[in-house]
Amino acid sequence: MRLVIAGLLVAAAIIIGVVVNVNDPGILFAAAAPLFGDWQPHVGPGTPAAILIAVLVVTKGPELARHRFALPIAYATSVAFTLSLAMIDGWGRFVTRLTTDDEYLHEVPGVTDIPAMLSTFAQRIPDFQPDSWTTHVSGHPPGALLTFVALDRIGLGGGAVASLFCVLVGSLAVVAIPRAVDNNAVLPFLVLFPGAVWVGASADGLFLGVAAVGIYLLTRWPVLGGAVLGWCLFLSYGLVLLAPLALVALGKDFRRIGWAAAGVLAVVGAFAISGFWWLDGYELVKLRYYQGIGDTRPYWYWVWANLAALALVIGPAGIQGLRRDKWVIGAGVAILAADLSGLSKAETERIWLPFAVWLLVGTAKLDHHKRWLTAQAVTALAVNHLVLTNW
């Protein structure tokens, strides 16, 4: 029944999206609504590799999940599958996704003084100023920009490195989540996660990997996990909603919660001393959001169409695996809060990656693994071949 409901939701979002785009062009600002991209069936050099990897995971994945070296094998396969999906659109598109005028790398050359950048970061968030940050930089705390500045400073600048870095870090979720939940049965489903379409390459793929590692570390070393999640707060404002998952990882041990909080506060304090106060940035980013297409996109459509996009991100197995599991509930609470906030209207297929991937935890208990893995692969391949996504 849940698959039928999800299918109807996706169909409704597509049909109504087409009708709205025909009658009121530009209001949704998503030609392939509920996904951000264009309807453009295509194949590319990554097509054969993506299909081959998918077949191998479907046939051998459940067996390899029990292998001694299951985690490194899964990580390497995840990187390969994500890159092959990206190559369906071509290398040229892959290496330029983070270099456009709206993206992070556009601002990297202008950051010549990091302390000065941090101390003036907030005041450059609002639009319609001579020195306003570009769209993605203004929409995120300074940690995201700092990441790409750091890569550039160590000689790893440019779009190719940035995109590859997002894939390599994003794929760490395939390793971190099974360790956090102590169940390798979820591995093949994480490898064929349809959300991999947007990991290669968007900065949200990077956020996905860092967040997953942070949650895992909370289960072992709370202070270190807290510090990583503290850094997440400065990658994306929305990652404050990792709190429900963090509480699941920590359990009811108040001592562990205290140590984790100390790790978070250490990072928050370091940024505050450097001149950037998170709450100031958050208030200004809400202003910037409604200065742009966030004000145009209608809440009445996206509040439910976002969930249709989510269904495509987690795939049929993710939907079928939804159950009363503490990890699934934690991710669900985060997603619901993000959706109702009105600050996540469209593009949630990438923005919600750090939460959506945890909904796959329930797939570990599915029967007929090959059937469900096939459904996941078909979903990822269909989306990437039918829609020319913006990421």
mmCIF file of C-alpha atoms in Angstrom:
data_model
loop_
_atom_site.group_PDB
_atom_site.id
_atom_site.type_symbol
_atom_site.label_atom_id
_atom_site.label_comp_id
_atom_site.label_asym_id
_atom_site.label_seq_id
_atom_site.Cartn_x
_atom_site.Cartn_y
_atom_site.Cartn_z
ATOM 1 C CA MET A 1 0.000 0.000 0.000
ATOM 2 C CA ARG A 2 2.768 2.459 0.866
ATOM 3 C CA LEU A 3 4.335 1.957 -2.576
ATOM 4 C CA VAL A 4 0.994 2.687 -4.231
ATOM 5 C CA ILE A 5 0.598 5.863 -2.200
ATOM 6 C CA ALA A 6 4.148 6.946 -3.028
ATOM 7 C CA GLY A 7 3.582 6.218 -6.718
ATOM 8 C CA LEU A 8 0.411 8.280 -6.755
ATOM 9 C CA LEU A 9 2.199 11.105 -4.948
ATOM 10 C CA VAL A 10 5.002 11.153 -7.525
ATOM 11 C CA ALA A 11 2.536 10.975 -10.410
ATOM 12 C CA ALA A 12 0.462 13.828 -8.969
ATOM 13 C CA ALA A 13 3.549 15.978 -8.413
ATOM 14 C CA ILE A 14 4.678 15.435 -12.018
ATOM 15 C CA ILE A 15 1.244 16.033 -13.584
ATOM 16 C CA ILE A 16 0.430 19.103 -11.513
ATOM 17 C CA GLY A 17 3.974 20.356 -12.058
ATOM 18 C CA VAL A 18 3.515 20.129 -15.830
ATOM 19 C CA VAL A 19 0.139 21.909 -15.646
ATOM 20 C CA VAL A 20 1.506 24.718 -13.474
ATOM 21 C CA ASN A 21 4.583 25.147 -15.653
ATOM 22 C CA VAL A 22 2.383 25.440 -18.754
ATOM 23 C CA ASN A 23 -0.101 27.883 -17.250
ATOM 24 C CA ASP A 24 2.225 29.899 -15.017
ATOM 25 C CA PRO A 25 5.780 29.466 -16.328
ATOM 26 C CA GLY A 26 8.520 30.253 -13.859
ATOM 27 C CA ILE A 27 6.506 30.105 -10.649
ATOM 28 C CA LEU A 28 7.809 26.651 -9.698
ATOM 29 C CA PHE A 29 11.282 27.371 -11.047
ATOM 30 C CA ALA A 30 11.659 23.640 -11.703
ATOM 31 C CA ALA A 31 10.933 22.497 -15.242
ATOM 32 C CA ALA A 32 10.914 18.815 -14.230
ATOM 33 C CA ALA A 33 9.019 19.349 -10.981
ATOM 34 C CA PRO A 34 9.140 17.870 -8.406
ATOM 35 C CA LEU A 35 12.832 17.590 -9.367
ATOM 36 C CA PHE A 36 15.044 20.562 -10.170
ATOM 37 C CA GLY A 37 16.141 19.993 -13.735
ATOM 38 C CA ASP A 38 14.770 19.576 -17.245
ATOM 39 C CA TRP A 39 12.884 16.728 -18.883
ATOM 40 C CA GLN A 40 15.553 15.577 -21.322
ATOM 41 C CA PRO A 41 15.908 11.848 -22.017
ATOM 42 C CA HIS A 42 19.553 11.123 -22.748
ATOM 43 C CA VAL A 43 22.352 8.588 -22.461
ATOM 44 C CA GLY A 44 26.035 9.198 -21.964
ATOM 45 C CA PRO A 45 29.431 7.590 -21.466
ATOM 46 C CA GLY A 46 28.489 6.588 -17.935
ATOM 47 C CA THR A 47 25.434 4.589 -19.006
ATOM 48 C CA PRO A 48 27.112 1.184 -19.606
ATOM 49 C CA ALA A 49 29.192 1.440 -16.417
ATOM 50 C CA ALA A 50 26.195 2.440 -14.289
ATOM 51 C CA ILE A 51 24.161 -0.486 -15.588
ATOM 52 C CA LEU A 52 27.041 -2.951 -15.100
ATOM 53 C CA ILE A 53 27.711 -1.815 -11.528
ATOM 54 C CA ALA A 54 24.005 -1.980 -10.729
ATOM 55 C CA VAL A 55 23.801 -5.565 -12.037
ATOM 56 C CA LEU A 56 26.845 -6.591 -9.993
ATOM 57 C CA VAL A 57 25.435 -5.071 -6.802
ATOM 58 C CA VAL A 58 22.033 -6.688 -7.354
ATOM 59 C CA THR A 59 23.554 -10.135 -7.917
ATOM 60 C CA LYS A 60 26.490 -10.042 -5.507
ATOM 61 C CA GLY A 61 25.653 -7.255 -3.042
ATOM 62 C CA PRO A 62 23.867 -9.277 -0.340
ATOM 63 C CA GLU A 63 26.685 -11.839 -0.397
ATOM 64 C CA LEU A 64 29.439 -9.212 -0.276
ATOM 65 C CA ALA A 65 27.717 -7.507 2.664
ATOM 66 C CA ARG A 66 28.935 -10.491 4.721
ATOM 67 C CA HIS A 67 32.486 -10.305 3.350
ATOM 68 C CA ARG A 68 35.413 -9.572 5.641
ATOM 69 C CA PHE A 69 36.171 -6.425 3.661
ATOM 70 C CA ALA A 70 32.544 -5.461 3.077
ATOM 71 C CA LEU A 71 32.956 -1.808 4.078
ATOM 72 C CA PRO A 72 35.875 -0.873 1.781
ATOM 73 C CA ILE A 73 34.288 -2.828 -1.069
ATOM 74 C CA ALA A 74 31.001 -0.996 -0.554
ATOM 75 C CA TYR A 75 32.755 2.375 -0.390
ATOM 76 C CA ALA A 76 34.669 1.811 -3.624
ATOM 77 C CA THR A 77 31.530 0.549 -5.354
ATOM 78 C CA SER A 78 29.526 3.531 -4.143
ATOM 79 C CA VAL A 79 32.125 5.944 -5.535
ATOM 80 C CA ALA A 80 32.121 4.069 -8.845
ATOM 81 C CA PHE A 81 28.323 3.994 -9.101
ATOM 82 C CA THR A 82 27.994 7.687 -8.221
ATOM 83 C CA LEU A 83 30.634 8.684 -10.771
ATOM 84 C CA SER A 84 29.085 6.488 -13.453
ATOM 85 C CA LEU A 85 25.721 8.157 -12.870
ATOM 86 C CA ALA A 86 27.390 11.557 -13.150
ATOM 87 C CA MET A 87 29.057 10.527 -16.404
ATOM 88 C CA ILE A 88 25.639 9.895 -17.950
ATOM 89 C CA ASP A 89 25.547 13.693 -18.198
ATOM 90 C CA GLY A 90 29.210 13.849 -19.241
ATOM 91 C CA TRP A 91 32.523 14.895 -17.734
ATOM 92 C CA GLY A 92 32.154 18.495 -18.863
ATOM 93 C CA ARG A 93 28.943 18.953 -16.945
ATOM 94 C CA PHE A 94 30.313 17.154 -13.886
ATOM 95 C CA VAL A 95 33.360 19.386 -13.500
ATOM 96 C CA THR A 96 31.441 22.651 -13.932
ATOM 97 C CA ARG A 97 28.575 22.077 -11.516
ATOM 98 C CA LEU A 98 30.345 23.930 -8.701
ATOM 99 C CA THR A 99 31.928 26.638 -10.840
ATOM 100 C CA THR A 100 28.902 28.618 -12.056
ATOM 101 C CA ASP A 101 28.203 32.184 -10.970
ATOM 102 C CA ASP A 102 25.792 30.896 -8.295
ATOM 103 C CA GLU A 103 28.217 28.429 -6.732
ATOM 104 C CA TYR A 104 30.986 28.309 -4.132
ATOM 105 C CA LEU A 105 34.009 28.239 -6.409
ATOM 106 C CA HIS A 106 32.967 31.548 -7.939
ATOM 107 C CA GLU A 107 33.814 33.230 -4.612
ATOM 108 C CA VAL A 108 37.019 31.320 -3.798
ATOM 109 C CA PRO A 109 39.464 33.663 -5.618
ATOM 110 C CA GLY A 110 38.082 36.640 -3.690
ATOM 111 C CA VAL A 111 38.842 35.140 -0.277
ATOM 112 C CA THR A 112 42.312 36.493 0.395
ATOM 113 C CA ASP A 113 41.914 37.114 4.127
ATOM 114 C CA ILE A 114 40.015 34.396 5.995
ATOM 115 C CA PRO A 115 39.647 36.260 9.335
ATOM 116 C CA ALA A 116 38.290 39.290 7.460
ATOM 117 C CA MET A 117 35.945 37.077 5.461
ATOM 118 C CA LEU A 118 34.532 35.506 8.628
ATOM 119 C CA SER A 119 34.071 38.824 10.426
ATOM 120 C CA THR A 120 32.158 40.336 7.496
ATOM 121 C CA PHE A 121 30.434 37.186 6.261
ATOM 122 C CA ALA A 122 26.991 37.882 7.747
ATOM 123 C CA GLN A 123 26.675 41.419 6.445
ATOM 124 C CA ARG A 124 27.213 40.177 2.879
ATOM 125 C CA ILE A 125 24.333 37.658 3.028
ATOM 126 C CA PRO A 126 21.422 39.965 1.966
ATOM 127 C CA ASP A 127 21.006 40.457 -1.773
ATOM 128 C CA PHE A 128 21.059 43.639 -3.862
ATOM 129 C CA GLN A 129 24.371 44.895 -2.469
ATOM 130 C CA PRO A 130 27.565 45.413 -4.486
ATOM 131 C CA ASP A 131 29.374 42.780 -2.416
ATOM 132 C CA SER A 132 26.515 40.312 -1.809
ATOM 133 C CA TRP A 133 27.627 36.716 -1.730
ATOM 134 C CA THR A 134 26.623 34.515 -4.636
ATOM 135 C CA THR A 135 23.468 32.415 -4.143
ATOM 136 C CA HIS A 136 24.920 29.274 -2.600
ATOM 137 C CA VAL A 137 27.504 31.032 -0.457
ATOM 138 C CA SER A 138 24.890 33.411 0.946
ATOM 139 C CA GLY A 139 22.531 30.524 1.629
ATOM 140 C CA HIS A 140 25.006 28.643 3.806
ATOM 141 C CA PRO A 141 27.258 29.388 6.782
ATOM 142 C CA PRO A 142 30.936 30.077 6.024
ATOM 143 C CA GLY A 143 32.128 26.503 6.619
ATOM 144 C CA ALA A 144 31.018 25.428 3.162
ATOM 145 C CA LEU A 145 32.986 28.192 1.431
ATOM 146 C CA LEU A 146 35.953 27.586 3.759
ATOM 147 C CA THR A 147 36.073 23.950 2.656
ATOM 148 C CA PHE A 148 36.595 24.885 -0.978
ATOM 149 C CA VAL A 149 38.983 27.694 -0.054
ATOM 150 C CA ALA A 150 41.060 25.166 1.903
ATOM 151 C CA LEU A 151 41.178 22.799 -1.088
ATOM 152 C CA ASP A 152 42.315 25.669 -3.281
ATOM 153 C CA ARG A 153 45.013 26.754 -0.817
ATOM 154 C CA ILE A 154 46.600 23.307 -0.748
ATOM 155 C CA GLY A 155 46.750 23.197 -4.528
ATOM 156 C CA LEU A 156 43.538 21.253 -5.153
ATOM 157 C CA GLY A 157 41.473 24.008 -6.705
ATOM 158 C CA GLY A 158 39.092 23.882 -9.641
ATOM 159 C CA GLY A 159 35.797 22.293 -10.514
ATOM 160 C CA ALA A 160 37.076 18.777 -11.177
ATOM 161 C CA VAL A 161 38.663 18.420 -7.742
ATOM 162 C CA ALA A 162 35.678 20.021 -5.999
ATOM 163 C CA SER A 163 33.200 17.676 -7.670
ATOM 164 C CA LEU A 164 35.343 14.596 -7.019
ATOM 165 C CA PHE A 165 35.794 15.677 -3.404
ATOM 166 C CA CYS A 166 32.011 15.847 -2.943
ATOM 167 C CA VAL A 167 31.666 12.303 -4.299
ATOM 168 C CA LEU A 168 34.504 10.882 -2.207
ATOM 169 C CA VAL A 169 33.240 12.454 1.028
ATOM 170 C CA GLY A 170 29.580 11.787 0.246
ATOM 171 C CA SER A 171 30.260 8.084 -0.241
ATOM 172 C CA LEU A 172 31.582 7.846 3.323
ATOM 173 C CA ALA A 173 27.920 7.566 4.359
ATOM 174 C CA VAL A 174 27.977 4.025 2.932
ATOM 175 C CA VAL A 175 30.588 3.128 5.549
ATOM 176 C CA ALA A 176 29.401 5.280 8.456
ATOM 177 C CA ILE A 177 25.738 4.254 8.548
ATOM 178 C CA PRO A 178 26.223 0.464 8.794
ATOM 179 C CA ARG A 179 28.721 1.080 11.603
ATOM 180 C CA ALA A 180 26.333 3.414 13.407
ATOM 181 C CA VAL A 181 23.417 0.978 13.227
ATOM 182 C CA ASP A 182 25.687 -2.086 13.576
ATOM 183 C CA ASN A 183 24.121 -3.866 10.593
ATOM 184 C CA ASN A 184 25.906 -4.524 7.296
ATOM 185 C CA ALA A 185 22.739 -5.838 5.640
ATOM 186 C CA VAL A 186 21.946 -2.252 4.628
ATOM 187 C CA LEU A 187 25.191 -1.938 2.617
ATOM 188 C CA PRO A 188 23.985 -2.872 -0.902
ATOM 189 C CA PHE A 189 20.970 -0.577 -0.522
ATOM 190 C CA LEU A 190 23.236 2.308 0.426
ATOM 191 C CA VAL A 191 25.455 1.619 -2.585
ATOM 192 C CA LEU A 192 22.436 1.789 -4.919
ATOM 193 C CA PHE A 193 20.931 4.756 -3.064
ATOM 194 C CA PRO A 194 19.036 6.689 -5.787
ATOM 195 C CA GLY A 195 20.097 9.891 -4.037
ATOM 196 C CA ALA A 196 23.573 9.205 -5.455
ATOM 197 C CA VAL A 197 22.294 11.030 -8.549
ATOM 198 C CA TRP A 198 22.710 14.279 -6.569
ATOM 199 C CA VAL A 199 25.847 13.333 -4.671
ATOM 200 C CA GLY A 200 27.749 13.610 -7.944
ATOM 201 C CA ALA A 201 28.118 16.459 -7.747
ATOM 202 C CA SER A 202 26.654 18.893 -5.262
ATOM 203 C CA ALA A 203 27.979 20.331 -2.030
ATOM 204 C CA ASP A 204 25.047 18.598 -0.344
ATOM 205 C CA GLY A 205 26.755 15.318 -1.221
ATOM 206 C CA LEU A 206 29.689 16.564 0.825
ATOM 207 C CA PHE A 207 27.330 17.518 3.668
ATOM 208 C CA LEU A 208 25.807 14.033 3.518
ATOM 209 C CA GLY A 209 29.147 12.343 4.120
ATOM 210 C CA VAL A 210 30.295 14.656 6.910
ATOM 211 C CA ALA A 211 26.939 14.389 8.702
ATOM 212 C CA ALA A 212 26.871 10.579 8.487
ATOM 213 C CA VAL A 213 30.408 10.355 9.872
ATOM 214 C CA GLY A 214 29.452 12.740 12.678
ATOM 215 C CA ILE A 215 26.452 10.631 13.681
ATOM 216 C CA TYR A 216 28.575 7.472 13.610
ATOM 217 C CA LEU A 217 31.254 9.075 15.784
ATOM 218 C CA LEU A 218 28.602 10.007 18.352
ATOM 219 C CA THR A 219 27.964 6.292 18.898
ATOM 220 C CA ARG A 220 31.637 5.736 19.792
ATOM 221 C CA TRP A 221 33.347 9.003 20.743
ATOM 222 C CA PRO A 222 30.750 11.677 21.666
ATOM 223 C CA VAL A 223 33.162 14.614 21.914
ATOM 224 C CA LEU A 224 34.624 13.945 18.473
ATOM 225 C CA GLY A 225 31.179 13.296 17.016
ATOM 226 C CA GLY A 226 29.921 16.522 18.566
ATOM 227 C CA ALA A 227 32.792 18.466 17.015
ATOM 228 C CA VAL A 228 32.038 17.027 13.560
ATOM 229 C CA LEU A 229 28.346 17.844 13.935
ATOM 230 C CA GLY A 230 29.343 21.292 15.166
ATOM 231 C CA TRP A 231 31.200 21.713 11.891
ATOM 232 C CA CYS A 232 28.023 20.551 10.097
ATOM 233 C CA LEU A 233 26.210 23.545 11.566
ATOM 234 C CA PHE A 234 28.612 25.723 9.584
ATOM 235 C CA LEU A 235 28.193 23.764 6.369
ATOM 236 C CA SER A 236 24.409 24.230 6.173
ATOM 237 C CA TYR A 237 21.907 25.920 8.472
ATOM 238 C CA GLY A 238 19.484 23.072 7.821
ATOM 239 C CA LEU A 239 21.841 20.559 9.413
ATOM 240 C CA VAL A 240 20.723 21.796 12.824
ATOM 241 C CA LEU A 241 17.936 19.307 12.144
ATOM 242 C CA LEU A 242 20.427 16.480 12.636
ATOM 243 C CA ALA A 243 19.536 16.855 16.322
ATOM 244 C CA PRO A 244 16.927 14.029 16.331
ATOM 245 C CA LEU A 245 19.420 11.627 14.749
ATOM 246 C CA ALA A 246 22.106 12.768 17.172
ATOM 247 C CA LEU A 247 19.825 11.966 20.114
ATOM 248 C CA VAL A 248 19.146 8.529 18.661
ATOM 249 C CA ALA A 249 22.896 7.924 18.412
ATOM 250 C CA LEU A 250 23.516 9.080 21.994
ATOM 251 C CA GLY A 251 20.572 7.364 23.649
ATOM 252 C CA LYS A 252 19.523 8.416 27.139
ATOM 253 C CA ASP A 253 23.032 8.686 28.530
ATOM 254 C CA PHE A 254 23.165 12.308 29.744
ATOM 255 C CA ARG A 255 26.903 12.092 30.308
ATOM 256 C CA ARG A 256 27.445 11.229 26.641
ATOM 257 C CA ILE A 257 25.024 13.966 25.603
ATOM 258 C CA GLY A 258 27.024 16.436 27.683
ATOM 259 C CA TRP A 259 30.308 15.445 26.045
ATOM 260 C CA ALA A 260 28.748 15.702 22.586
ATOM 261 C CA ALA A 261 27.347 19.144 23.417
ATOM 262 C CA ALA A 262 30.833 20.214 24.497
ATOM 263 C CA GLY A 263 32.182 19.205 21.090
ATOM 264 C CA VAL A 264 29.475 21.185 19.297
ATOM 265 C CA LEU A 265 29.969 24.259 21.469
ATOM 266 C CA ALA A 266 33.717 24.225 20.886
ATOM 267 C CA VAL A 267 33.160 24.661 17.145
ATOM 268 C CA VAL A 268 30.389 27.230 17.608
ATOM 269 C CA GLY A 269 32.647 29.156 19.984
ATOM 270 C CA ALA A 270 35.572 29.098 17.563
ATOM 271 C CA PHE A 271 33.447 30.636 14.828
ATOM 272 C CA ALA A 272 31.995 33.206 17.241
ATOM 273 C CA ILE A 273 35.483 34.276 18.313
ATOM 274 C CA SER A 274 36.394 34.560 14.634
ATOM 275 C CA GLY A 275 33.525 36.961 14.077
ATOM 276 C CA PHE A 276 30.640 34.834 12.794
ATOM 277 C CA TRP A 277 27.623 34.184 15.039
ATOM 278 C CA TRP A 278 25.430 31.384 13.701
ATOM 279 C CA LEU A 279 22.105 32.926 14.775
ATOM 280 C CA ASP A 280 22.898 36.195 13.005
ATOM 281 C CA GLY A 281 23.622 34.304 9.825
ATOM 282 C CA TYR A 282 20.425 32.274 10.138
ATOM 283 C CA GLU A 283 18.238 35.347 10.508
ATOM 284 C CA LEU A 284 19.848 37.011 7.499
ATOM 285 C CA VAL A 285 19.653 33.903 5.344
ATOM 286 C CA LYS A 286 15.884 33.836 5.856
ATOM 287 C CA LEU A 287 15.811 37.394 4.517
ATOM 288 C CA ARG A 288 17.950 36.372 1.507
ATOM 289 C CA TYR A 289 15.717 33.343 0.855
ATOM 290 C CA TYR A 290 12.654 35.497 0.356
ATOM 291 C CA GLN A 291 14.578 38.001 -1.746
ATOM 292 C CA GLY A 292 14.888 35.356 -4.435
ATOM 293 C CA ILE A 293 12.959 32.431 -5.884
ATOM 294 C CA GLY A 294 12.054 31.244 -2.399
ATOM 295 C CA ASP A 295 9.400 33.949 -2.434
ATOM 296 C CA THR A 296 8.103 32.857 -5.859
ATOM 297 C CA ARG A 297 7.858 29.126 -5.374
ATOM 298 C CA PRO A 298 4.403 28.299 -3.945
ATOM 299 C CA TYR A 299 4.237 26.608 -0.558
ATOM 300 C CA TRP A 300 0.931 24.901 -1.456
ATOM 301 C CA TYR A 301 2.710 22.793 -4.090
ATOM 302 C CA TRP A 302 6.121 22.188 -2.584
ATOM 303 C CA VAL A 303 4.953 21.235 0.904
ATOM 304 C CA TRP A 304 3.768 17.926 -0.527
ATOM 305 C CA ALA A 305 5.744 17.746 -3.794
ATOM 306 C CA ASN A 306 8.940 17.778 -1.714
ATOM 307 C CA LEU A 307 7.815 14.401 -0.375
ATOM 308 C CA ALA A 308 7.375 13.124 -3.924
ATOM 309 C CA ALA A 309 10.983 14.103 -4.626
ATOM 310 C CA LEU A 310 11.972 12.318 -1.408
ATOM 311 C CA ALA A 311 10.255 9.145 -2.646
ATOM 312 C CA LEU A 312 12.476 9.224 -5.738
ATOM 313 C CA VAL A 313 15.568 9.820 -3.600
ATOM 314 C CA ILE A 314 15.059 6.842 -1.295
ATOM 315 C CA GLY A 315 13.516 4.575 -3.954
ATOM 316 C CA PRO A 316 10.958 1.764 -3.653
ATOM 317 C CA ALA A 317 13.079 -0.231 -1.190
ATOM 318 C CA GLY A 318 13.455 2.802 1.056
ATOM 319 C CA ILE A 319 9.705 3.322 1.017
ATOM 320 C CA GLN A 320 8.957 -0.345 1.665
ATOM 321 C CA GLY A 321 11.516 -0.397 4.474
ATOM 322 C CA LEU A 322 9.931 2.471 6.402
ATOM 323 C CA ARG A 323 9.110 1.149 9.847
ATOM 324 C CA ARG A 324 9.100 2.087 13.525
ATOM 325 C CA ASP A 325 12.859 2.107 13.763
ATOM 326 C CA LYS A 326 14.504 4.760 15.909
ATOM 327 C CA TRP A 327 16.808 5.857 13.075
ATOM 328 C CA VAL A 328 13.961 6.105 10.601
ATOM 329 C CA ILE A 329 11.876 8.062 13.092
ATOM 330 C CA GLY A 330 14.760 10.446 13.793
ATOM 331 C CA ALA A 331 15.260 11.116 10.087
ATOM 332 C CA GLY A 332 11.518 11.461 9.572
ATOM 333 C CA VAL A 333 11.223 14.102 12.300
ATOM 334 C CA ALA A 334 14.054 16.105 10.713
ATOM 335 C CA ILE A 335 12.483 15.914 7.246
ATOM 336 C CA LEU A 336 9.028 16.858 8.492
ATOM 337 C CA ALA A 337 10.413 19.901 10.304
ATOM 338 C CA ALA A 338 12.335 20.976 7.211
ATOM 339 C CA ASP A 339 9.297 20.529 4.998
ATOM 340 C CA LEU A 340 6.843 22.437 7.173
ATOM 341 C CA SER A 341 9.320 25.288 7.717
ATOM 342 C CA GLY A 342 8.748 26.640 4.224
ATOM 343 C CA LEU A 343 12.507 27.083 3.852
ATOM 344 C CA SER A 344 12.763 23.904 1.778
ATOM 345 C CA LYS A 345 10.662 24.617 -1.289
ATOM 346 C CA ALA A 346 12.120 22.518 -4.111
ATOM 347 C CA GLU A 347 15.621 21.111 -4.612
ATOM 348 C CA THR A 348 15.072 18.912 -1.572
ATOM 349 C CA GLU A 349 16.330 15.923 -3.550
ATOM 350 C CA ARG A 350 19.813 17.248 -2.750
ATOM 351 C CA ILE A 351 19.153 19.407 0.330
ATOM 352 C CA TRP A 352 17.624 16.532 2.315
ATOM 353 C CA LEU A 353 20.315 13.967 1.424
ATOM 354 C CA PRO A 354 21.858 13.990 4.957
ATOM 355 C CA PHE A 355 18.476 12.981 6.426
ATOM 356 C CA ALA A 356 17.000 10.903 3.593
ATOM 357 C CA VAL A 357 19.819 8.354 3.558
ATOM 358 C CA TRP A 358 18.943 7.276 7.118
ATOM 359 C CA LEU A 359 15.486 6.220 5.939
ATOM 360 C CA LEU A 360 17.234 3.303 4.222
ATOM 361 C CA VAL A 361 18.132 1.719 7.548
ATOM 362 C CA GLY A 362 14.854 -0.207 7.399
ATOM 363 C CA THR A 363 15.888 -1.926 4.161
ATOM 364 C CA ALA A 364 18.139 -4.227 6.185
ATOM 365 C CA LYS A 365 15.013 -6.146 7.202
ATOM 366 C CA LEU A 366 13.532 -6.570 3.726
ATOM 367 C CA ASP A 367 13.140 -10.000 2.165
ATOM 368 C CA HIS A 368 13.830 -10.685 -1.527
ATOM 369 C CA HIS A 369 16.891 -8.433 -1.584
ATOM 370 C CA LYS A 370 17.571 -8.812 -5.299
ATOM 371 C CA ARG A 371 14.091 -7.630 -6.215
ATOM 372 C CA TRP A 372 14.365 -4.528 -4.053
ATOM 373 C CA LEU A 373 17.918 -3.772 -5.132
ATOM 374 C CA THR A 374 16.772 -3.961 -8.747
ATOM 375 C CA ALA A 375 14.025 -1.451 -7.954
ATOM 376 C CA GLN A 376 16.607 0.898 -6.448
ATOM 377 C CA ALA A 377 18.903 0.642 -9.446
ATOM 378 C CA VAL A 378 16.058 1.191 -11.903
ATOM 379 C CA THR A 379 14.948 4.296 -9.996
ATOM 380 C CA ALA A 380 18.422 5.849 -10.037
ATOM 381 C CA LEU A 381 19.013 5.006 -13.687
ATOM 382 C CA ALA A 382 15.565 6.198 -14.788
ATOM 383 C CA VAL A 383 15.874 9.549 -13.016
ATOM 384 C CA ASN A 384 19.370 10.188 -14.354
ATOM 385 C CA HIS A 385 18.455 9.235 -17.931
ATOM 386 C CA LEU A 386 15.100 11.016 -18.123
ATOM 387 C CA VAL A 387 15.941 14.237 -16.283
ATOM 388 C CA LEU A 388 18.929 16.470 -16.880
ATOM 389 C CA THR A 389 19.364 17.444 -13.244
ATOM 390 C CA ASN A 390 21.007 20.684 -12.179
ATOM 391 C CA TRP A 391 23.280 18.642 -9.877
#
